CSV table of C-alpha atoms and ligand atoms in Angstrom, one decimal:
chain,number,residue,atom,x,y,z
A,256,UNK,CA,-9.2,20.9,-55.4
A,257,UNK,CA,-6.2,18.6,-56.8
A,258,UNK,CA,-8.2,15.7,-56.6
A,259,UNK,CA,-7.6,12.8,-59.2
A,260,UNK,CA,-11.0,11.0,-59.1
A,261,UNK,CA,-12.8,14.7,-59.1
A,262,UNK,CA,-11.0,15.0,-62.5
A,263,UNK,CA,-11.9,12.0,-63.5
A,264,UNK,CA,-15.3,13.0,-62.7
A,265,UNK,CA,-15.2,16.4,-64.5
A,266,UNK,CA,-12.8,14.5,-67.7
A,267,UNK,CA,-10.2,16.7,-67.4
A,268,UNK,CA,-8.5,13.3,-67.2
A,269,UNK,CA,-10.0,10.2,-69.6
A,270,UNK,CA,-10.9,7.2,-67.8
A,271,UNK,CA,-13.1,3.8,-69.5
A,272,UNK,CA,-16.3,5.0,-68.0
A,273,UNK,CA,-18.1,2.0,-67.8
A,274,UNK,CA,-21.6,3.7,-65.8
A,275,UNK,CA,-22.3,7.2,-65.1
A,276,UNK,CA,-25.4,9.1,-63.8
A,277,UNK,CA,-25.7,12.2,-62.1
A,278,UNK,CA,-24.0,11.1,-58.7
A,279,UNK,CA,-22.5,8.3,-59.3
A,280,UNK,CA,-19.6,7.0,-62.3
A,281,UNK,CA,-17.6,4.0,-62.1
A,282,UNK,CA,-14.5,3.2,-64.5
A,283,UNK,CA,-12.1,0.4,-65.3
A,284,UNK,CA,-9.4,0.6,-62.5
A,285,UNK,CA,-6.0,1.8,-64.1
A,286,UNK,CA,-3.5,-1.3,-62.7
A,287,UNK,CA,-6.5,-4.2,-62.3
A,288,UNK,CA,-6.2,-6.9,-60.0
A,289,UNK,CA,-9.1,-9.2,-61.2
A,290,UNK,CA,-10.3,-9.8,-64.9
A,291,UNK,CA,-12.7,-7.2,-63.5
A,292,UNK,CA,-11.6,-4.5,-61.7
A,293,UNK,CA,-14.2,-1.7,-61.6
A,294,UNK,CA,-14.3,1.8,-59.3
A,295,UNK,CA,-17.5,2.8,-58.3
A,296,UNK,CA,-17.1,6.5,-57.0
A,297,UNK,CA,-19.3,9.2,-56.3
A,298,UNK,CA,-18.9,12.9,-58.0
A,299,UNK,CA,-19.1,14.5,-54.4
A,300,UNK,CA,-15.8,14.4,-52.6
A,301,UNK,CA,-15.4,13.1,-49.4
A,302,UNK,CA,-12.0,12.0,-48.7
A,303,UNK,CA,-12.3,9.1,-46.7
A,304,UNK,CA,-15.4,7.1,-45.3
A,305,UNK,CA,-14.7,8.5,-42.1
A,306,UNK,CA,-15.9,12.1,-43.4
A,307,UNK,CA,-19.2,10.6,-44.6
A,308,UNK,CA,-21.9,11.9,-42.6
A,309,UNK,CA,-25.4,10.2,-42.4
A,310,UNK,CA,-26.5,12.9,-45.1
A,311,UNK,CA,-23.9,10.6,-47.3
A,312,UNK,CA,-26.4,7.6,-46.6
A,313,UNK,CA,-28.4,7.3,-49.5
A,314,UNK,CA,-24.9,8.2,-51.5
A,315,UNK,CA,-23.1,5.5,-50.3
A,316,UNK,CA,-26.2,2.7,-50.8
A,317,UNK,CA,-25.9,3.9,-54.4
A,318,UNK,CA,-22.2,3.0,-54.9
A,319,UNK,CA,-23.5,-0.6,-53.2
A,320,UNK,CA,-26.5,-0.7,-56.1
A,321,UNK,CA,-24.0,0.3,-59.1
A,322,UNK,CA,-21.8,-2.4,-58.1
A,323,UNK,CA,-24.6,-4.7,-58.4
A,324,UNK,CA,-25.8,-3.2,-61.7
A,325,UNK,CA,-22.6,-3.8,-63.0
A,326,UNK,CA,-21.7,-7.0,-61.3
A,327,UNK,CA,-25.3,-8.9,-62.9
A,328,UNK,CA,-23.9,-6.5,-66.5
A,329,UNK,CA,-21.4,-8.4,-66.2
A,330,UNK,CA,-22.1,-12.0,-65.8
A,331,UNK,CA,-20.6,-12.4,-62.2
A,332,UNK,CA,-23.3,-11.8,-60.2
A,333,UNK,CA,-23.8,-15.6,-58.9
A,334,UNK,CA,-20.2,-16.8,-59.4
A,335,UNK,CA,-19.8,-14.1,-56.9
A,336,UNK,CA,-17.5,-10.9,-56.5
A,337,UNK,CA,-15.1,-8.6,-54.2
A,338,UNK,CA,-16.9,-5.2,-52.8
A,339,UNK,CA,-13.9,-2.9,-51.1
A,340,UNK,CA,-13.1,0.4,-49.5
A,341,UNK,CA,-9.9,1.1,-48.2
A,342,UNK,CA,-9.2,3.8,-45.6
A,343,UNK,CA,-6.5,5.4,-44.5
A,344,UNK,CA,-2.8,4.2,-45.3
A,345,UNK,CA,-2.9,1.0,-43.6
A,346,UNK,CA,-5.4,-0.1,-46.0
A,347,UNK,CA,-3.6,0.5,-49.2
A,348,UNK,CA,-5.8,3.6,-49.5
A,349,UNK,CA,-4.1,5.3,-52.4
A,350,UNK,CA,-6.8,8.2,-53.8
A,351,UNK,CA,-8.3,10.5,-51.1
A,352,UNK,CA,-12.0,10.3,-52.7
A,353,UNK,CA,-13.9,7.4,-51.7
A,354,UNK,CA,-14.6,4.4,-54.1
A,355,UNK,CA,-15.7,1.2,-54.1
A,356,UNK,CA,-13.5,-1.1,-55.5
A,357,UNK,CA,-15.6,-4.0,-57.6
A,358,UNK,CA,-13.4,-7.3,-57.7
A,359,UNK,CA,-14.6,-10.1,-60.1
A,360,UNK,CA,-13.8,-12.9,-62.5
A,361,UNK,CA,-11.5,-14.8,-60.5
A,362,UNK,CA,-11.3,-16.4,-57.1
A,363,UNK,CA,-10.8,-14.0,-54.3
A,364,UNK,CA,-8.8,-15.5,-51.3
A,365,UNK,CA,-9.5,-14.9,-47.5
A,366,UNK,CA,-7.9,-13.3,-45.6
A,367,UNK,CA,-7.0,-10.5,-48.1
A,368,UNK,CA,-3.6,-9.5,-48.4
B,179,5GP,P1,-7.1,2.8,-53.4
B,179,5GP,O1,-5.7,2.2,-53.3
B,179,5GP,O2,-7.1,4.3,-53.0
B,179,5GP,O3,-8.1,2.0,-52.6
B,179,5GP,O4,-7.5,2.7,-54.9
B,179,5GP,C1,-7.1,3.6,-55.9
B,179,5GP,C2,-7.2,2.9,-57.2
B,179,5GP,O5,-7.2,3.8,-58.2
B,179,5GP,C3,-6.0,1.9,-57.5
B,179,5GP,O6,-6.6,0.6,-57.7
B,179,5GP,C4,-5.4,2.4,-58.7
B,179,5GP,O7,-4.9,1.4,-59.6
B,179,5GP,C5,-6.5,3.3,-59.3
B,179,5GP,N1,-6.0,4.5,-60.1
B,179,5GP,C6,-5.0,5.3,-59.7
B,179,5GP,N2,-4.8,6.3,-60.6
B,179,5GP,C7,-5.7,6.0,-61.6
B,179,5GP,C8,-6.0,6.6,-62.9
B,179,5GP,O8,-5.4,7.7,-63.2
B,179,5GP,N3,-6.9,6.1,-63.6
B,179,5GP,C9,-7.6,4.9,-63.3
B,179,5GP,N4,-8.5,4.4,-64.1
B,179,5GP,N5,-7.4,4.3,-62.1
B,179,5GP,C10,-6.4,4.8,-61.3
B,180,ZN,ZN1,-12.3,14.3,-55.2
């Protein structure tokens, strides 16, 4: 499969890992937005979150409990920070292999862009 973020998994292409266990690895986002701009992704592909099935449950809490791993790592956990998972092209979504985008170290506006 030519997937980008399963090669990033694999490292057939480098990334700056920044956490990695056996399902889940997150790495500094290649164009950041934020002072911190971290993708939290899991190794199994699934495209979108509309193919993630309810056996993807548990998956998808852990992408939620890196983030916060990472987030308190960090030093932004109570100044506060940007969770976000774009689907499908009117989103922005880019890379067809879900990821949680982690979004920190400045303030965030609302409504996004
Ligand atoms: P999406 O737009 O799909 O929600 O997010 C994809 C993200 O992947 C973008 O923020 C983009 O900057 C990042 N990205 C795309 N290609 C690479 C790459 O080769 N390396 C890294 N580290 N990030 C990438
Ligand atoms: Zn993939």
């Amino acid at each position: 499969m030519n997937c980008l973020f399963c090669k990033i998994s694999d490292k057939e292409i480098p990334s700056k890992i920044v956490y990695e266990d056996e399902r889940v690895f997150a790495f500094e986002d290649i164009n950041p937005q934020a002072p911190i701009h971290i993708l939290v992704v899991p190794r199994k592909h699934v495209a979108t979150v509309l193919e993630a099935t309810p056996e993807d449950n548990e998956l998808i809490g852990q992408l939620f409990q890196v983030a916060n791993k990472i987030a308190k790592d960090r030093g932004v956990a109570e100044r506060g920070f940007r969770l976000v998972m774009n689907c499908n092209r009117e989103s922005g979504q880019t890379v067809f292999h879900i990821h949680l985008h982690l979004l920190a170290g400045r303030i965030m506006h609302w409504p996004p862009g």
